[in-house]
Amino acid sequence: FVVDAKEGITHEDEQVAAILRRSRKPVVVAANKVENFDKQLEYFEFYNLGLGDPIPVSAMHGRNTNDLLDAVISYFAPLSAYKEDPDAIKIAIVGRPNVGKSSFVNALLGQERVIVSEVPGTTRDAIDTPFKYNGNQYILIDTAGIRKKSRIKEPTEKYSVVRSLKSIERADVVIVMMDASEGVNEQDQRIAGYVHEQGKANILVVNKWDLVEKDEHTMNKFDKDIREDLKFMAYSPILYISAVTRKRIYKVLELADFVAEQHMRRISTAELNQVVNEAMLLNPLPGGGGHKVKILYSTQVGIAPPTFVFFANKPELVHFSYLRYLENELRKNFGFEGTPIKMILRKREAKE
């Protein structure tokens, strides 16, 4: 509650003070325009407002603002009081500047929670927002737009990009957002590549779909172009939305639930080996000289992302293209839509 130390208590001050006292909320009185901080008489009368100790400040000269800030912070709940729901799905929204990340979050929440502007780079930090939909808990993480390194000039923006990359690391599901009016560019590929390398469940969301002139072939053409440009994410679902018209925005949350479940999926060892053995019968491992190359046994050793170990007699001779074939067979049989799969080869001697 800012008051004028030069003018003293006014009738309006008393009216506001009465409202604040009835609110039973913590109040800090800032007595502004104080020139001599040693003379309590300049602000002593504000004790009469009944709102505790007035704190003398000079906004013009920036004096004593540290004490004011300390007083405000003293009313904050300790960090330990803010507990993240362990069952909430953390969804990070990443993409180039101005693809509509903040507009999407605000459309979901139905309120202006984060700044929306036509100027790229308005969101400076990762902003966490707890959110509930259809009985499910989510934490939406809106991040600063990620530019090419050569175009990042301000130190604050460099910090924001680092925070955005950290947000990807702590998310359960990452929404890679693109602009329908611009298509996939090199920076989209870099961002998607980082998400893939981090092994995160993800959805490719194409925003601003309302700006595209459409016919019956438009979506198929977009699908084809995106699959061509992001070949390494062939497993990711694609969704076309408009944050402005709110079209299909809640479908994103339904897909997030689904890919989060796929990300945590575990396959029994018996089922896994059956599929791998059938795949090897259909397409045997090539060559290997005197001894045939064999995958003797396979097992799932981890989730988020699903991680599989294949024990082979000559792992060094198993080509990466054969692992890709096995990955495709696993996806064909078990799904794993929206999640990367990690494949590891280990050596194991065949029993005579």
Coordinates of C-alpha atoms in Angstrom, one line a residue:
F1 CA 0.0 0.0 0.0
V2 CA 1.9 3.1 -1.3
V3 CA 1.3 6.4 0.5
D4 CA 2.8 9.9 0.0
A5 CA 5.1 10.9 2.9
K6 CA 5.1 14.5 1.8
E7 CA 1.4 14.8 1.7
G8 CA 0.6 12.8 4.8
I9 CA -2.5 10.7 5.5
T10 CA -5.4 11.7 3.2
H11 CA -9.0 10.8 3.4
E12 CA -8.6 8.4 0.5
D13 CA -5.7 6.7 2.4
E14 CA -7.9 6.1 5.4
Q15 CA -10.7 4.6 3.2
V16 CA -8.3 2.2 1.5
A17 CA -6.7 1.3 4.9
A18 CA -10.1 0.4 6.2
I19 CA -10.8 -1.9 3.3
L20 CA -7.3 -3.5 3.7
R21 CA -7.9 -4.1 7.4
R22 CA -11.2 -5.9 6.7
S23 CA -9.5 -8.0 4.0
R24 CA -7.4 -9.8 6.7
K25 CA -4.6 -10.0 4.1
P26 CA -1.0 -9.2 4.8
V27 CA -0.3 -5.6 4.0
V28 CA 3.0 -3.7 3.6
V29 CA 2.8 0.1 3.8
A30 CA 5.4 1.9 1.6
A31 CA 5.8 5.5 2.6
N32 CA 7.2 7.0 -0.7
K33 CA 9.0 10.4 -1.3
V34 CA 11.0 10.2 2.0
E35 CA 14.0 12.4 1.8
N36 CA 15.6 12.0 5.2
F37 CA 15.5 8.4 6.3
D38 CA 16.9 9.2 9.8
K39 CA 13.9 11.4 10.6
Q40 CA 11.0 9.1 11.5
L41 CA 8.7 12.1 11.8
E42 CA 8.5 12.1 8.0
Y43 CA 6.5 8.9 8.0
F44 CA 5.6 8.3 11.6
E45 CA 2.0 9.3 11.2
F46 CA 1.3 6.3 8.9
Y47 CA 1.3 4.1 12.0
N48 CA -2.2 5.6 12.5
L49 CA -3.5 3.6 9.6
G50 CA -3.2 0.4 11.8
L51 CA -1.4 -1.6 9.1
G52 CA 1.9 -2.2 10.9
D53 CA 5.3 -0.5 10.4
P54 CA 5.4 1.9 7.4
I55 CA 8.6 1.4 5.4
P56 CA 10.2 4.6 4.1
V57 CA 11.3 4.5 0.4
S58 CA 12.2 6.9 -2.3
A59 CA 11.1 5.5 -5.6
M60 CA 12.7 8.3 -7.6
H61 CA 16.2 7.5 -6.1
G62 CA 15.6 3.8 -5.6
R63 CA 16.4 4.1 -1.9
N64 CA 15.4 1.5 0.7
T65 CA 13.6 -0.7 -1.8
N66 CA 15.6 -3.7 -0.5
D67 CA 13.9 -3.4 2.9
L68 CA 10.5 -3.0 1.2
L69 CA 11.2 -6.2 -0.9
D70 CA 12.3 -8.1 2.3
A71 CA 9.0 -7.1 4.0
V72 CA 6.9 -8.3 1.0
I73 CA 8.8 -11.6 0.7
S74 CA 8.5 -12.3 4.5
Y75 CA 4.8 -13.0 3.8
F76 CA 5.5 -15.6 1.1
A77 CA 4.9 -19.2 2.0
P78 CA 8.1 -21.2 2.3
L79 CA 9.1 -23.1 -0.8
S80 CA 8.5 -26.4 0.9
A81 CA 4.8 -25.4 1.1
Y82 CA 4.5 -25.6 -2.7
K83 CA 4.3 -29.3 -3.4
E84 CA 4.1 -30.5 -6.9
D85 CA 1.5 -33.2 -7.5
P86 CA 3.5 -36.4 -8.2
D87 CA 0.8 -37.7 -10.4
A88 CA 0.6 -34.5 -12.6
I89 CA 1.9 -34.9 -16.1
K90 CA 4.5 -32.2 -16.8
I91 CA 4.0 -30.9 -20.3
A92 CA 6.7 -28.6 -21.8
I93 CA 5.7 -26.5 -24.8
V94 CA 8.7 -25.7 -27.0
G95 CA 9.3 -24.1 -30.4
R96 CA 10.6 -21.1 -32.2
P97 CA 9.7 -17.6 -31.1
N98 CA 6.1 -16.5 -32.0
V99 CA 4.7 -19.9 -33.0
G100 CA 1.9 -19.4 -30.5
K101 CA 3.1 -21.3 -27.4
S102 CA 1.8 -18.7 -24.9
S103 CA -1.5 -18.3 -26.8
F104 CA -2.0 -22.0 -26.6
V105 CA -1.5 -22.1 -22.8
N106 CA -3.8 -19.1 -22.4
A107 CA -6.5 -20.8 -24.6
L108 CA -6.3 -23.9 -22.4
L109 CA -6.6 -22.0 -19.2
G110 CA -9.2 -19.5 -20.5
Q111 CA -7.1 -16.6 -19.0
E112 CA -4.1 -14.5 -19.8
R113 CA -1.6 -16.4 -17.7
V114 CA 1.4 -15.6 -19.9
I115 CA 2.2 -12.6 -22.1
V116 CA 1.1 -12.9 -25.7
S117 CA 2.6 -10.5 -28.2
E118 CA 3.3 -10.3 -32.0
V119 CA 6.9 -9.5 -31.0
P120 CA 9.0 -12.8 -31.0
G121 CA 10.7 -13.6 -27.7
T122 CA 8.1 -12.0 -25.3
T123 CA 8.1 -15.0 -22.9
R124 CA 11.5 -14.7 -21.1
D125 CA 11.3 -17.6 -18.7
A126 CA 9.7 -21.1 -18.3
I127 CA 6.4 -20.5 -16.6
D128 CA 4.8 -23.5 -14.7
T129 CA 1.0 -23.6 -14.4
P130 CA -0.8 -26.4 -12.5
F131 CA -3.9 -27.3 -14.4
K132 CA -6.8 -29.8 -14.2
Y133 CA -8.8 -31.2 -17.1
N134 CA -11.3 -34.1 -17.1
G135 CA -10.1 -35.1 -13.6
N136 CA -6.5 -35.3 -14.7
Q137 CA -3.7 -33.1 -13.2
Y138 CA -1.2 -31.4 -15.5
I139 CA 1.6 -28.9 -15.1
L140 CA 2.0 -26.8 -18.3
I141 CA 5.5 -25.4 -18.8
D142 CA 5.4 -22.5 -21.3
T143 CA 9.0 -21.8 -22.5
A144 CA 10.8 -19.0 -24.2
G145 CA 11.2 -19.4 -27.9
I146 CA 14.4 -21.0 -29.0
R147 CA 16.3 -19.2 -31.8
K148 CA 19.4 -20.0 -33.7
K149 CA 22.5 -19.3 -31.6
S150 CA 23.7 -16.7 -34.0
R151 CA 20.5 -14.7 -33.5
I152 CA 20.6 -14.7 -29.7
K153 CA 22.1 -11.3 -28.6
E154 CA 20.7 -10.4 -25.2
P155 CA 22.1 -12.2 -22.1
T156 CA 18.6 -12.5 -20.8
E157 CA 17.5 -14.4 -23.9
K158 CA 20.5 -16.7 -23.6
Y159 CA 19.4 -17.5 -20.0
S160 CA 15.9 -18.0 -21.2
V161 CA 16.9 -20.6 -23.9
V162 CA 19.0 -22.5 -21.3
R163 CA 15.9 -22.6 -19.0
S164 CA 13.8 -23.8 -22.0
L165 CA 16.2 -26.7 -22.6
K166 CA 16.1 -27.5 -18.9
S167 CA 12.3 -27.6 -19.1
I168 CA 12.5 -30.3 -21.8
E169 CA 14.7 -32.3 -19.4
R170 CA 12.2 -32.2 -16.5
A171 CA 9.1 -32.7 -18.7
D172 CA 7.1 -35.9 -19.0
V173 CA 5.7 -34.9 -22.4
V174 CA 7.1 -32.3 -24.8
I175 CA 4.9 -30.5 -27.3
V176 CA 7.0 -29.4 -30.3
M177 CA 5.0 -26.5 -31.6
M178 CA 5.3 -25.3 -35.2
D179 CA 3.7 -22.5 -37.3
A180 CA 1.4 -23.8 -40.0
S181 CA 1.8 -20.6 -42.0
E182 CA 5.6 -21.1 -42.2
G183 CA 6.0 -24.9 -42.3
V184 CA 9.0 -26.8 -40.9
N185 CA 12.4 -25.0 -41.0
E186 CA 15.9 -25.8 -39.8
Q187 CA 15.3 -24.5 -36.3
D188 CA 12.2 -26.6 -35.9
Q189 CA 14.4 -29.6 -36.9
R190 CA 17.0 -28.7 -34.3
I191 CA 14.4 -28.3 -31.5
A192 CA 12.7 -31.6 -32.4
G193 CA 16.1 -33.3 -32.6
Y194 CA 17.0 -32.1 -29.0
V195 CA 13.6 -33.5 -27.7
H196 CA 14.3 -36.8 -29.5
E197 CA 17.8 -37.0 -28.1
Q198 CA 16.6 -36.4 -24.6
G199 CA 14.3 -39.5 -25.0
K200 CA 11.1 -37.6 -24.2
A201 CA 7.6 -38.5 -25.1
N202 CA 6.4 -35.9 -27.6
I203 CA 3.7 -34.6 -29.9
L204 CA 4.2 -32.5 -33.0
V205 CA 1.6 -29.7 -32.8
V206 CA 1.0 -27.5 -35.8
N207 CA -0.5 -24.2 -34.6
K208 CA -2.2 -21.4 -36.6
W209 CA -4.1 -24.0 -38.7
D210 CA -6.8 -21.3 -39.2
L211 CA -4.4 -19.2 -41.3
V212 CA -3.9 -22.0 -43.9
E213 CA -6.1 -22.2 -47.0
K214 CA -7.4 -25.8 -47.1
D215 CA -8.8 -28.3 -49.4
E216 CA -9.3 -32.1 -49.0
H217 CA -5.6 -32.8 -49.6
T218 CA -4.0 -30.1 -47.4
M219 CA -3.6 -32.1 -44.2
N220 CA -2.2 -35.1 -46.1
K221 CA 0.3 -32.8 -47.8
F222 CA 1.4 -31.3 -44.5
D223 CA 1.7 -34.7 -42.9
K224 CA 3.9 -35.8 -45.8
D225 CA 6.1 -32.7 -45.6
I226 CA 6.5 -33.0 -41.8
R227 CA 7.4 -36.7 -42.0
E228 CA 10.0 -35.9 -44.7
D229 CA 11.6 -33.1 -42.7
L230 CA 11.4 -34.9 -39.3
K231 CA 12.2 -38.4 -40.4
F232 CA 13.8 -39.3 -37.0
M233 CA 10.4 -38.6 -35.3
A234 CA 8.2 -40.9 -37.5
Y235 CA 6.8 -42.3 -34.2
S236 CA 5.4 -38.9 -33.1
P237 CA 1.7 -38.1 -33.6
I238 CA 0.9 -34.9 -35.5
L239 CA -2.0 -32.6 -34.4
Y240 CA -3.3 -29.5 -36.2
I241 CA -4.7 -26.8 -33.9
S242 CA -5.6 -23.1 -33.7
A243 CA -4.9 -21.4 -30.3
V244 CA -6.9 -18.4 -31.6
T245 CA -10.1 -20.3 -32.5
R246 CA -9.4 -23.0 -29.8
K247 CA -9.9 -25.7 -32.4
R248 CA -8.6 -29.1 -31.2
I249 CA -6.6 -27.6 -28.3
Y250 CA -8.0 -30.1 -25.7
K251 CA -7.1 -33.0 -28.0
V252 CA -3.5 -32.1 -27.2
L253 CA -4.1 -33.1 -23.5
E254 CA -5.8 -36.4 -24.5
L255 CA -2.8 -37.2 -26.7
A256 CA -0.4 -36.2 -23.9
D257 CA -2.1 -38.7 -21.6
F258 CA -1.7 -41.4 -24.3
V259 CA 2.0 -40.8 -25.2
A260 CA 2.9 -40.5 -21.5
E261 CA 1.4 -43.9 -21.0
Q262 CA 3.3 -45.3 -24.0
H263 CA 6.5 -43.7 -22.6
M264 CA 6.0 -45.7 -19.3
R265 CA 5.0 -49.0 -21.0
R266 CA 6.6 -52.2 -20.0
I267 CA 6.6 -55.5 -22.1
S268 CA 7.0 -58.9 -20.5
T269 CA 10.2 -60.7 -21.4
A270 CA 8.3 -63.7 -22.9
E271 CA 6.2 -61.4 -25.2
L272 CA 9.3 -59.5 -26.2
N273 CA 11.4 -62.5 -27.2
Q274 CA 8.5 -64.0 -29.1
V275 CA 8.3 -60.9 -31.3
V276 CA 12.1 -60.6 -31.7
N277 CA 12.3 -64.3 -32.7
E278 CA 9.5 -64.0 -35.2
A279 CA 11.2 -60.9 -36.7
M280 CA 14.5 -62.8 -37.1
L281 CA 12.7 -65.7 -38.8
L282 CA 11.1 -63.3 -41.3
N283 CA 14.3 -61.3 -41.8
P284 CA 17.4 -63.2 -40.6
L285 CA 20.5 -61.4 -39.5
P286 CA 23.0 -61.3 -42.4
G287 CA 26.4 -63.1 -42.6
G288 CA 29.1 -63.2 -40.0
G289 CA 31.7 -65.5 -41.6
G290 CA 32.2 -68.9 -40.0
H291 CA 29.7 -68.3 -37.2
K292 CA 26.2 -67.1 -37.7
V293 CA 25.3 -63.8 -36.0
K294 CA 22.4 -64.4 -33.6
I295 CA 20.4 -62.4 -31.1
L296 CA 20.1 -64.9 -28.3
Y297 CA 17.9 -63.1 -25.8
S298 CA 16.3 -59.7 -25.3
T299 CA 14.8 -58.0 -22.3
Q300 CA 13.4 -54.6 -21.3
V301 CA 15.6 -52.8 -18.8
G302 CA 13.9 -49.4 -18.4
I303 CA 11.0 -47.1 -19.2
A304 CA 10.7 -43.4 -20.0
P305 CA 11.9 -44.0 -22.6
P306 CA 11.4 -47.8 -23.1
T307 CA 14.8 -49.3 -23.2
F308 CA 15.7 -52.8 -24.5
V309 CA 18.9 -54.8 -24.3
F310 CA 19.6 -57.4 -27.0
F311 CA 22.2 -60.0 -26.2
A312 CA 24.0 -61.2 -29.3
N313 CA 27.0 -63.6 -29.9
K314 CA 28.6 -60.9 -32.2
P315 CA 27.0 -57.6 -31.3
E316 CA 29.7 -55.7 -33.3
L317 CA 28.3 -57.3 -36.5
V318 CA 24.7 -56.3 -35.9
H319 CA 24.1 -53.3 -38.2
F320 CA 22.2 -50.3 -37.0
S321 CA 19.7 -50.8 -39.9
Y322 CA 18.8 -54.2 -38.4
L323 CA 18.1 -52.5 -35.0
R324 CA 15.9 -50.0 -36.8
Y325 CA 14.0 -53.0 -38.3
L326 CA 13.6 -54.5 -34.8
E327 CA 12.4 -51.2 -33.5
N328 CA 9.8 -51.0 -36.3
E329 CA 8.6 -54.6 -35.4
L330 CA 8.3 -53.6 -31.7
R331 CA 6.2 -50.6 -32.6
K332 CA 4.1 -52.7 -34.9
N333 CA 3.3 -55.1 -32.1
F334 CA 3.3 -53.0 -29.0
G335 CA 2.6 -49.4 -30.1
F336 CA 5.0 -47.0 -28.4
E337 CA 3.5 -44.1 -30.3
G338 CA 4.9 -40.8 -29.3
T339 CA 8.0 -42.1 -27.5
P340 CA 11.5 -42.8 -28.6
I341 CA 12.8 -46.3 -28.0
K342 CA 16.4 -47.0 -26.8
M343 CA 18.1 -50.1 -28.2
I344 CA 21.3 -51.5 -26.6
L345 CA 23.4 -54.4 -27.8
R346 CA 25.4 -56.6 -25.4
K347 CA 27.7 -59.6 -26.0
R348 CA 26.6 -63.0 -24.8
E349 CA 28.1 -66.4 -25.8
A350 CA 25.8 -69.0 -27.3
K351 CA 25.5 -72.2 -25.2
E352 CA 26.8 -75.2 -27.0

